[in-house]
């Protein structure tokens, strides 16, 4: 299998890292070589977070270079726009349309850009908007929006549904499994 | 036995590696990107592990364990080695008994650091070998080799990772634990372990001989590996750069160095002789390049193509070698940044709100409170290294003329973990030398910035056992400081009044703020609400820089709203509101 590059972008605290973990464990189970990279440290304090997931027959670099992502998964619309240039020509954008104010916007020293959806669409690639927050709520907790996004992307990947379910069961605390399986399916059906 | 595989970060893999290699003691001070190594080691019950209050102590604990014969791990971030440099340089002379590896986790591109130093230089400076893995499997496997080398050559080993090797995950084949060879017991050997001039003079020549022997070892060790492909381009590389080179130049021949100090001169010359063009691809300083040039080897490209600032990447290497950059779509411009900010409910928020209002010069330190330097707070005016706030503030106060001008008064601000790390000696200096500065110790009972690790004030150890809770006010009083004041960080009036008294005094005042980190200890009160009728959208509350607050615009009307999912109900924003619009 050629290397698949998935770039996840969101805000500290949104569960970007758990989502990455689901991707990497599914890929490893499918007998693929996998690398994942993220930078953490300051990200917990509400900063931007990106995580790079790469899998295929053999993967060297743990990071995805600009212009090489097959999928950009945005967990928030401004963070999606911030990373659109990382997508390869013909790549796919799947993003949660929710808004989280950066501290500069909350403090009134910067403005949250408008018409983000149009700007993302203007990049001309395949674009899917997902109401991650709404679907998360429907699943039982808005915090499961990250797993909604995993579900949405899973429908584009040639990996069996049962594998995803198995890994969600393994990676989440038992009392959150049912809720997150529901979130996964809602996401999978949303695109 | 079937092979067990796991996907591990480099840091998790190092923890696994030291467990497999029979390490018995591990000590560290937290620091990104090294912290998760000990956080994982603590789960292996065969290893005794602890947080030290600073890196010098961590290494000294490790030296003791090594002298007693135990295999030992010490970890820190790159700047931590500066703190531990004193014991390191002389430990190089005594050598080890049980093998010891000192992890230096460097941070090219400064993802979360105050500088970008390349710690391979320490290997050369302290005359100890440096080993660098390039993925998680090597992070695990090289540990055993490093410990064997440490014991065979009687030397500590610097084990250098970078943010990308420490924090990237890749697949690792796991092994089992082998108990270390040799016995753990105290054996008196004064000439080896007591460094007086008389003994050190005998040890230094051994250190020089050791480097010569290590050079021979470097020629044959499997840590250094040649991968011959096409001979048009030959690349000498290390660590994560190796992965980028493999991806960018699949045809190139490679000499991959795992032992990056001392260098294998013959191997390098032989490799250089087989390829048409020799390139050196290394992040950071021209560490290989300079040494290889001194060997008389012709280097076609090095720092001219691959600069020493920041990180490299596969795409960058490809573009530099081919001379053609891939055309990229423009990134969206003028987007508001998303810098980290104090958590909603953080006890540092009120303190910086008042420091800003008082217009004093804030001599800062390193921790979550350093975020007080960013706009809109913009209330920290100097920050150099851990523990420096109080000593720098003292130096400032000594030379600046005494006046009532608030902008010429200094307040030093330091966190609890940083105070224990290296702020205590600074404070002792202040009282000894009659400082008239003000120092604030923000005691949130944890090492917040690095993810909430335990420290001597937390009441718990790394392994979760109950421990002492160091009493900071009592400690400060014991130094001889009379003015010790406690402040409630959620009461802005209290902060302002007490700070004004402290700033007016011509004797040193130490202000202690005791309030636990709300993120680490999951502290939360019912969220506050904004009364839209009363809110005039003056934006005053927004200056406290809390992500739970935002300005909502509905038609012509605008007012502030509080996100109930984020607000921790701390009340700081309510206290700055002049219209009494924020309440329960
Ligand atoms: C020499 C050195 N070691 C470690 C670090 C990493 N580091 C940055 S801030 C910090 C601790 C901050 O804790 P504290 O002072 O209690 O403040 P808090 O973040 O809890 O507000 C550490 C360990 C560093 N920058 N320099
Ligand atoms: S982690 Fe703790 S100290 Fe750091 S900003 Fe959050 S609440 Fe404040
Ligand atoms: S009370 Fe105000 S400052 Fe405190 S957490 Fe809530 S919104 Fe933020």
mmCIF file with all atom_site columns, C-alpha atoms in Angstrom, chain B residues 85-248:
data_model
loop_
_atom_site.group_PDB
_atom_site.id
_atom_site.type_symbol
_atom_site.label_atom_id
_atom_site.label_alt_id
_atom_site.label_comp_id
_atom_site.label_asym_id
_atom_site.label_entity_id
_atom_site.label_seq_id
_atom_site.pdbx_PDB_ins_code
_atom_site.Cartn_x
_atom_site.Cartn_y
_atom_site.Cartn_z
_atom_site.occupancy
_atom_site.B_iso_or_equiv
_atom_site.pdbx_formal_charge
_atom_site.auth_seq_id
_atom_site.auth_comp_id
_atom_site.auth_asym_id
_atom_site.auth_atom_id
_atom_site.pdbx_PDB_model_num
ATOM 1   C CA . UNK B 1 85  ? 27.110 20.206 33.612 1.00 0.00 ? 85  UNK B CA 1
ATOM 2   C CA . UNK B 1 86  ? 29.140 20.520 36.798 1.00 0.00 ? 86  UNK B CA 1
ATOM 3   C CA . UNK B 1 87  ? 28.744 16.906 37.928 1.00 0.00 ? 87  UNK B CA 1
ATOM 4   C CA . UNK B 1 88  ? 28.818 15.695 34.306 1.00 0.00 ? 88  UNK B CA 1
ATOM 5   C CA . UNK B 1 89  ? 32.296 17.018 33.547 1.00 0.00 ? 89  UNK B CA 1
ATOM 6   C CA . UNK B 1 90  ? 33.893 15.421 36.581 1.00 0.00 ? 90  UNK B CA 1
ATOM 7   C CA . UNK B 1 91  ? 31.808 12.242 36.357 1.00 0.00 ? 91  UNK B CA 1
ATOM 8   C CA . UNK B 1 92  ? 33.545 11.902 33.007 1.00 0.00 ? 92  UNK B CA 1
ATOM 9   C CA . UNK B 1 93  ? 36.763 11.518 35.046 1.00 0.00 ? 93  UNK B CA 1
ATOM 10  C CA . UNK B 1 94  ? 35.519 9.100  37.707 1.00 0.00 ? 94  UNK B CA 1
ATOM 11  C CA . UNK B 1 95  ? 33.701 6.941  35.197 1.00 0.00 ? 95  UNK B CA 1
ATOM 12  C CA . UNK B 1 96  ? 30.966 4.532  36.150 1.00 0.00 ? 96  UNK B CA 1
ATOM 13  C CA . UNK B 1 97  ? 30.499 1.249  37.922 1.00 0.00 ? 97  UNK B CA 1
ATOM 14  C CA . UNK B 1 98  ? 26.962 0.352  36.809 1.00 0.00 ? 98  UNK B CA 1
ATOM 15  C CA . UNK B 1 99  ? 26.347 1.726  33.300 1.00 0.00 ? 99  UNK B CA 1
ATOM 16  C CA . UNK B 1 100 ? 24.735 5.156  33.161 1.00 0.00 ? 100 UNK B CA 1
ATOM 17  C CA . UNK B 1 101 ? 22.942 6.874  30.316 1.00 0.00 ? 101 UNK B CA 1
ATOM 18  C CA . UNK B 1 102 ? 22.097 10.534 30.439 1.00 0.00 ? 102 UNK B CA 1
ATOM 19  C CA . UNK B 1 103 ? 19.245 11.393 28.085 1.00 0.00 ? 103 UNK B CA 1
ATOM 20  C CA . UNK B 1 104 ? 19.464 14.860 26.588 1.00 0.00 ? 104 UNK B CA 1
ATOM 21  C CA . UNK B 1 105 ? 16.223 15.636 24.735 1.00 0.00 ? 105 UNK B CA 1
ATOM 22  C CA . UNK B 1 106 ? 17.027 18.518 22.406 1.00 0.00 ? 106 UNK B CA 1
ATOM 23  C CA . UNK B 1 107 ? 14.446 20.795 20.841 1.00 0.00 ? 107 UNK B CA 1
ATOM 24  C CA . UNK B 1 108 ? 15.431 22.034 17.370 1.00 0.00 ? 108 UNK B CA 1
ATOM 25  C CA . UNK B 1 109 ? 12.882 24.648 16.226 1.00 0.00 ? 109 UNK B CA 1
ATOM 26  C CA . UNK B 1 110 ? 12.160 25.410 19.890 1.00 0.00 ? 110 UNK B CA 1
ATOM 27  C CA . UNK B 1 111 ? 8.665  23.936 20.003 1.00 0.00 ? 111 UNK B CA 1
ATOM 28  C CA . UNK B 1 112 ? 8.688  24.463 23.759 1.00 0.00 ? 112 UNK B CA 1
ATOM 29  C CA . UNK B 1 113 ? 12.065 25.804 24.816 1.00 0.00 ? 113 UNK B CA 1
ATOM 30  C CA . UNK B 1 114 ? 13.932 29.002 25.432 1.00 0.00 ? 114 UNK B CA 1
ATOM 31  C CA . UNK B 1 115 ? 16.911 28.158 23.195 1.00 0.00 ? 115 UNK B CA 1
ATOM 32  C CA . UNK B 1 116 ? 18.042 25.760 20.458 1.00 0.00 ? 116 UNK B CA 1
ATOM 33  C CA . UNK B 1 117 ? 21.395 24.480 21.738 1.00 0.00 ? 117 UNK B CA 1
ATOM 34  C CA . UNK B 1 118 ? 22.862 21.350 20.114 1.00 0.00 ? 118 UNK B CA 1
ATOM 35  C CA . UNK B 1 119 ? 23.957 19.077 22.932 1.00 0.00 ? 119 UNK B CA 1
ATOM 36  C CA . UNK B 1 120 ? 26.187 16.892 20.784 1.00 0.00 ? 120 UNK B CA 1
ATOM 37  C CA . UNK B 1 121 ? 28.710 19.586 21.660 1.00 0.00 ? 121 UNK B CA 1
ATOM 38  C CA . UNK B 1 122 ? 28.589 18.390 25.267 1.00 0.00 ? 122 UNK B CA 1
ATOM 39  C CA . UNK B 1 123 ? 29.931 15.010 24.215 1.00 0.00 ? 123 UNK B CA 1
ATOM 40  C CA . UNK B 1 124 ? 33.028 16.602 22.811 1.00 0.00 ? 124 UNK B CA 1
ATOM 41  C CA . UNK B 1 125 ? 33.339 19.115 25.646 1.00 0.00 ? 125 UNK B CA 1
ATOM 42  C CA . UNK B 1 126 ? 32.923 16.579 28.471 1.00 0.00 ? 126 UNK B CA 1
ATOM 43  C CA . UNK B 1 127 ? 34.719 13.849 26.486 1.00 0.00 ? 127 UNK B CA 1
ATOM 44  C CA . UNK B 1 128 ? 31.936 11.314 26.725 1.00 0.00 ? 128 UNK B CA 1
ATOM 45  C CA . UNK B 1 129 ? 30.332 9.339  23.890 1.00 0.00 ? 129 UNK B CA 1
ATOM 46  C CA . UNK B 1 130 ? 27.032 10.465 22.332 1.00 0.00 ? 130 UNK B CA 1
ATOM 47  C CA . UNK B 1 131 ? 24.486 8.009  20.944 1.00 0.00 ? 131 UNK B CA 1
ATOM 48  C CA . UNK B 1 132 ? 21.527 9.096  18.803 1.00 0.00 ? 132 UNK B CA 1
ATOM 49  C CA . UNK B 1 133 ? 18.578 6.914  17.792 1.00 0.00 ? 133 UNK B CA 1
ATOM 50  C CA . UNK B 1 134 ? 16.473 7.767  14.736 1.00 0.00 ? 134 UNK B CA 1
ATOM 51  C CA . UNK B 1 135 ? 13.159 6.032  15.455 1.00 0.00 ? 135 UNK B CA 1
ATOM 52  C CA . UNK B 1 136 ? 11.388 4.302  18.340 1.00 0.00 ? 136 UNK B CA 1
ATOM 53  C CA . UNK B 1 137 ? 12.873 0.855  17.646 1.00 0.00 ? 137 UNK B CA 1
ATOM 54  C CA . UNK B 1 138 ? 16.346 2.353  17.887 1.00 0.00 ? 138 UNK B CA 1
ATOM 55  C CA . UNK B 1 139 ? 15.318 4.391  20.930 1.00 0.00 ? 139 UNK B CA 1
ATOM 56  C CA . UNK B 1 140 ? 14.687 1.068  22.642 1.00 0.00 ? 140 UNK B CA 1
ATOM 57  C CA . UNK B 1 141 ? 17.487 -1.030 21.162 1.00 0.00 ? 141 UNK B CA 1
ATOM 58  C CA . UNK B 1 142 ? 20.323 1.478  21.468 1.00 0.00 ? 142 UNK B CA 1
ATOM 59  C CA . UNK B 1 143 ? 19.743 1.699  25.224 1.00 0.00 ? 143 UNK B CA 1
ATOM 60  C CA . UNK B 1 144 ? 21.189 -1.764 25.812 1.00 0.00 ? 144 UNK B CA 1
ATOM 61  C CA . UNK B 1 145 ? 24.175 -1.015 23.565 1.00 0.00 ? 145 UNK B CA 1
ATOM 62  C CA . UNK B 1 146 ? 24.713 2.318  25.329 1.00 0.00 ? 146 UNK B CA 1
ATOM 63  C CA . UNK B 1 147 ? 24.751 0.667  28.762 1.00 0.00 ? 147 UNK B CA 1
ATOM 64  C CA . UNK B 1 148 ? 27.199 -2.011 27.618 1.00 0.00 ? 148 UNK B CA 1
ATOM 65  C CA . UNK B 1 149 ? 29.417 0.673  26.120 1.00 0.00 ? 149 UNK B CA 1
ATOM 66  C CA . UNK B 1 150 ? 29.175 2.704  29.331 1.00 0.00 ? 150 UNK B CA 1
ATOM 67  C CA . UNK B 1 151 ? 30.412 -0.253 31.361 1.00 0.00 ? 151 UNK B CA 1
ATOM 68  C CA . UNK B 1 152 ? 33.029 -1.438 28.877 1.00 0.00 ? 152 UNK B CA 1
ATOM 69  C CA . UNK B 1 153 ? 34.626 1.991  28.466 1.00 0.00 ? 153 UNK B CA 1
ATOM 70  C CA . UNK B 1 154 ? 33.973 3.202  32.020 1.00 0.00 ? 154 UNK B CA 1
ATOM 71  C CA . UNK B 1 155 ? 32.113 6.316  30.930 1.00 0.00 ? 155 UNK B CA 1
ATOM 72  C CA . UNK B 1 156 ? 28.718 7.945  31.169 1.00 0.00 ? 156 UNK B CA 1
ATOM 73  C CA . UNK B 1 157 ? 26.944 8.033  27.796 1.00 0.00 ? 157 UNK B CA 1
ATOM 74  C CA . UNK B 1 158 ? 24.923 10.967 26.501 1.00 0.00 ? 158 UNK B CA 1
ATOM 75  C CA . UNK B 1 159 ? 21.804 9.614  24.812 1.00 0.00 ? 159 UNK B CA 1
ATOM 76  C CA . UNK B 1 160 ? 20.555 12.394 22.576 1.00 0.00 ? 160 UNK B CA 1
ATOM 77  C CA . UNK B 1 161 ? 17.058 12.584 21.197 1.00 0.00 ? 161 UNK B CA 1
ATOM 78  C CA . UNK B 1 162 ? 15.248 15.486 19.570 1.00 0.00 ? 162 UNK B CA 1
ATOM 79  C CA . UNK B 1 163 ? 11.596 16.482 19.799 1.00 0.00 ? 163 UNK B CA 1
ATOM 80  C CA . UNK B 1 164 ? 10.818 14.393 16.710 1.00 0.00 ? 164 UNK B CA 1
ATOM 81  C CA . UNK B 1 165 ? 12.505 11.207 17.912 1.00 0.00 ? 165 UNK B CA 1
ATOM 82  C CA . UNK B 1 166 ? 11.102 11.618 21.426 1.00 0.00 ? 166 UNK B CA 1
ATOM 83  C CA . UNK B 1 167 ? 7.539  12.441 20.428 1.00 0.00 ? 167 UNK B CA 1
ATOM 84  C CA . UNK B 1 168 ? 7.028  10.513 17.162 1.00 0.00 ? 168 UNK B CA 1
ATOM 85  C CA . UNK B 1 169 ? 5.498  7.078  17.377 1.00 0.00 ? 169 UNK B CA 1
ATOM 86  C CA . UNK B 1 170 ? 6.560  4.072  15.357 1.00 0.00 ? 170 UNK B CA 1
ATOM 87  C CA . UNK B 1 171 ? 6.382  0.310  15.620 1.00 0.00 ? 171 UNK B CA 1
ATOM 88  C CA . UNK B 1 172 ? 8.656  -1.430 18.108 1.00 0.00 ? 172 UNK B CA 1
ATOM 89  C CA . UNK B 1 173 ? 9.344  -5.122 18.600 1.00 0.00 ? 173 UNK B CA 1
ATOM 90  C CA . UNK B 1 174 ? 9.488  -5.709 22.326 1.00 0.00 ? 174 UNK B CA 1
ATOM 91  C CA . UNK B 1 175 ? 11.837 -7.906 24.341 1.00 0.00 ? 175 UNK B CA 1
ATOM 92  C CA . UNK B 1 176 ? 11.953 -9.107 27.921 1.00 0.00 ? 176 UNK B CA 1
ATOM 93  C CA . UNK B 1 177 ? 13.949 -7.888 30.899 1.00 0.00 ? 177 UNK B CA 1
ATOM 94  C CA . UNK B 1 178 ? 17.429 -9.242 31.471 1.00 0.00 ? 178 UNK B CA 1
ATOM 95  C CA . UNK B 1 179 ? 18.763 -8.528 34.931 1.00 0.00 ? 179 UNK B CA 1
ATOM 96  C CA . UNK B 1 180 ? 22.040 -6.655 34.713 1.00 0.00 ? 180 UNK B CA 1
ATOM 97  C CA . UNK B 1 181 ? 25.318 -8.497 35.094 1.00 0.00 ? 181 UNK B CA 1
ATOM 98  C CA . UNK B 1 182 ? 27.375 -7.628 38.184 1.00 0.00 ? 182 UNK B CA 1
ATOM 99  C CA . UNK B 1 183 ? 26.534 -6.979 41.779 1.00 0.00 ? 183 UNK B CA 1
ATOM 100 C CA . UNK B 1 184 ? 25.221 -3.850 43.470 1.00 0.00 ? 184 UNK B CA 1
ATOM 101 C CA . UNK B 1 185 ? 27.369 -3.112 46.506 1.00 0.00 ? 185 UNK B CA 1
ATOM 102 C CA . UNK B 1 186 ? 29.530 -0.302 47.825 1.00 0.00 ? 186 UNK B CA 1
ATOM 103 C CA . UNK B 1 187 ? 33.222 -0.798 47.170 1.00 0.00 ? 187 UNK B CA 1
ATOM 104 C CA . UNK B 1 188 ? 35.653 1.858  48.409 1.00 0.00 ? 188 UNK B CA 1
ATOM 105 C CA . UNK B 1 189 ? 37.914 3.009  45.623 1.00 0.00 ? 189 UNK B CA 1
ATOM 106 C CA . UNK B 1 190 ? 39.203 6.436  46.593 1.00 0.00 ? 190 UNK B CA 1
ATOM 107 C CA . UNK B 1 191 ? 41.469 7.100  43.581 1.00 0.00 ? 191 UNK B CA 1
ATOM 108 C CA . UNK B 1 192 ? 38.615 6.398  41.176 1.00 0.00 ? 192 UNK B CA 1
ATOM 109 C CA . UNK B 1 193 ? 35.734 8.166  42.870 1.00 0.00 ? 193 UNK B CA 1
ATOM 110 C CA . UNK B 1 194 ? 37.270 10.960 44.975 1.00 0.00 ? 194 UNK B CA 1
ATOM 111 C CA . UNK B 1 195 ? 38.306 13.714 42.650 1.00 0.00 ? 195 UNK B CA 1
ATOM 112 C CA . UNK B 1 196 ? 41.061 15.675 44.360 1.00 0.00 ? 196 UNK B CA 1
ATOM 113 C CA . UNK B 1 197 ? 43.888 17.105 42.262 1.00 0.00 ? 197 UNK B CA 1
ATOM 114 C CA . UNK B 1 198 ? 46.069 14.135 43.137 1.00 0.00 ? 198 UNK B CA 1
ATOM 115 C CA . UNK B 1 199 ? 43.541 11.585 41.884 1.00 0.00 ? 199 UNK B CA 1
ATOM 116 C CA . UNK B 1 200 ? 42.059 13.690 39.079 1.00 0.00 ? 200 UNK B CA 1
ATOM 117 C CA . UNK B 1 201 ? 45.538 14.106 37.584 1.00 0.00 ? 201 UNK B CA 1
ATOM 118 C CA . UNK B 1 202 ? 45.657 10.332 37.248 1.00 0.00 ? 202 UNK B CA 1
ATOM 119 C CA . UNK B 1 203 ? 42.137 10.119 35.823 1.00 0.00 ? 203 UNK B CA 1
ATOM 120 C CA . UNK B 1 204 ? 42.484 12.749 33.101 1.00 0.00 ? 204 UNK B CA 1
ATOM 121 C CA . UNK B 1 205 ? 44.942 10.738 30.956 1.00 0.00 ? 205 UNK B CA 1
ATOM 122 C CA . UNK B 1 206 ? 42.540 7.797  31.196 1.00 0.00 ? 206 UNK B CA 1
ATOM 123 C CA . UNK B 1 207 ? 39.776 10.006 29.805 1.00 0.00 ? 207 UNK B CA 1
ATOM 124 C CA . UNK B 1 208 ? 41.965 10.923 26.843 1.00 0.00 ? 208 UNK B CA 1
ATOM 125 C CA . UNK B 1 209 ? 42.874 7.257  26.271 1.00 0.00 ? 209 UNK B CA 1
ATOM 126 C CA . UNK B 1 210 ? 39.192 6.391  26.462 1.00 0.00 ? 210 UNK B CA 1
ATOM 127 C CA . UNK B 1 211 ? 38.381 8.743  23.603 1.00 0.00 ? 211 UNK B CA 1
ATOM 128 C CA . UNK B 1 212 ? 41.064 7.100  21.475 1.00 0.00 ? 212 UNK B CA 1
ATOM 129 C CA . UNK B 1 213 ? 39.615 3.660  22.222 1.00 0.00 ? 213 UNK B CA 1
ATOM 130 C CA . UNK B 1 214 ? 36.104 4.906  21.538 1.00 0.00 ? 214 UNK B CA 1
ATOM 131 C CA . UNK B 1 215 ? 37.250 6.130  18.140 1.00 0.00 ? 215 UNK B CA 1
ATOM 132 C CA . UNK B 1 216 ? 38.377 2.587  17.345 1.00 0.00 ? 216 UNK B CA 1
ATOM 133 C CA . UNK B 1 217 ? 35.076 1.244  18.621 1.00 0.00 ? 217 UNK B CA 1
ATOM 134 C CA . UNK B 1 218 ? 33.244 3.753  16.393 1.00 0.00 ? 218 UNK B CA 1
ATOM 135 C CA . UNK B 1 219 ? 34.829 2.153  13.310 1.00 0.00 ? 219 UNK B CA 1
ATOM 136 C CA . UNK B 1 220 ? 33.222 -1.219 13.911 1.00 0.00 ? 220 UNK B CA 1
ATOM 137 C CA . UNK B 1 221 ? 30.108 -0.690 15.981 1.00 0.00 ? 221 UNK B CA 1
ATOM 138 C CA . UNK B 1 222 ? 26.803 -1.566 14.287 1.00 0.00 ? 222 UNK B CA 1
ATOM 139 C CA . UNK B 1 223 ? 25.529 1.767  15.648 1.00 0.00 ? 223 UNK B CA 1
ATOM 140 C CA . UNK B 1 224 ? 27.210 3.285  12.578 1.00 0.00 ? 224 UNK B CA 1
ATOM 141 C CA . UNK B 1 225 ? 25.817 1.794  9.406  1.00 0.00 ? 225 UNK B CA 1
ATOM 142 C CA . UNK B 1 226 ? 26.573 2.162  5.706  1.00 0.00 ? 226 UNK B CA 1
ATOM 143 C CA . UNK B 1 227 ? 23.719 1.719  3.218  1.00 0.00 ? 227 UNK B CA 1
ATOM 144 C CA . UNK B 1 228 ? 25.220 1.672  -0.278 1.00 0.00 ? 228 UNK B CA 1
ATOM 145 C CA . UNK B 1 229 ? 22.871 2.502  -3.123 1.00 0.00 ? 229 UNK B CA 1
ATOM 146 C CA . UNK B 1 230 ? 23.698 4.758  -6.059 1.00 0.00 ? 230 UNK B CA 1
ATOM 147 C CA . UNK B 1 231 ? 27.156 6.296  -5.612 1.00 0.00 ? 231 UNK B CA 1
ATOM 148 C CA . UNK B 1 232 ? 26.394 9.689  -7.176 1.00 0.00 ? 232 UNK B CA 1
ATOM 149 C CA . UNK B 1 233 ? 25.368 11.119 -3.848 1.00 0.00 ? 233 UNK B CA 1
ATOM 150 C CA . UNK B 1 234 ? 26.612 9.999  -0.449 1.00 0.00 ? 234 UNK B CA 1
ATOM 151 C CA . UNK B 1 235 ? 25.024 11.405 2.686  1.00 0.00 ? 235 UNK B CA 1
ATOM 152 C CA . UNK B 1 236 ? 26.353 11.360 6.221  1.00 0.00 ? 236 UNK B CA 1
ATOM 153 C CA . UNK B 1 237 ? 23.489 11.849 8.635  1.00 0.00 ? 237 UNK B CA 1
ATOM 154 C CA . UNK B 1 238 ? 22.075 11.069 12.092 1.00 0.00 ? 238 UNK B CA 1
ATOM 155 C CA . UNK B 1 239 ? 18.899 10.893 14.178 1.00 0.00 ? 239 UNK B CA 1
ATOM 156 C CA . UNK B 1 240 ? 15.634 12.019 12.612 1.00 0.00 ? 240 UNK B CA 1
ATOM 157 C CA . UNK B 1 241 ? 17.481 13.535 9.635  1.00 0.00 ? 241 UNK B CA 1
ATOM 158 C CA . UNK B 1 242 ? 18.211 9.964  8.505  1.00 0.00 ? 242 UNK B CA 1
ATOM 159 C CA . UNK B 1 243 ? 14.466 9.357  8.069  1.00 0.00 ? 243 UNK B CA 1
ATOM 160 C CA . UNK B 1 244 ? 14.072 12.552 6.063  1.00 0.00 ? 244 UNK B CA 1
ATOM 161 C CA . UNK B 1 245 ? 17.034 11.624 3.841  1.00 0.00 ? 245 UNK B CA 1
ATOM 162 C CA . UNK B 1 246 ? 15.675 8.119  3.172  1.00 0.00 ? 246 UNK B CA 1
ATOM 163 C CA . UNK B 1 247 ? 12.396 9.651  2.116  1.00 0.00 ? 247 UNK B CA 1
ATOM 164 C CA . UNK B 1 248 ? 13.822 12.551 0.109  1.00 0.00 ? 248 UNK B CA 1
#
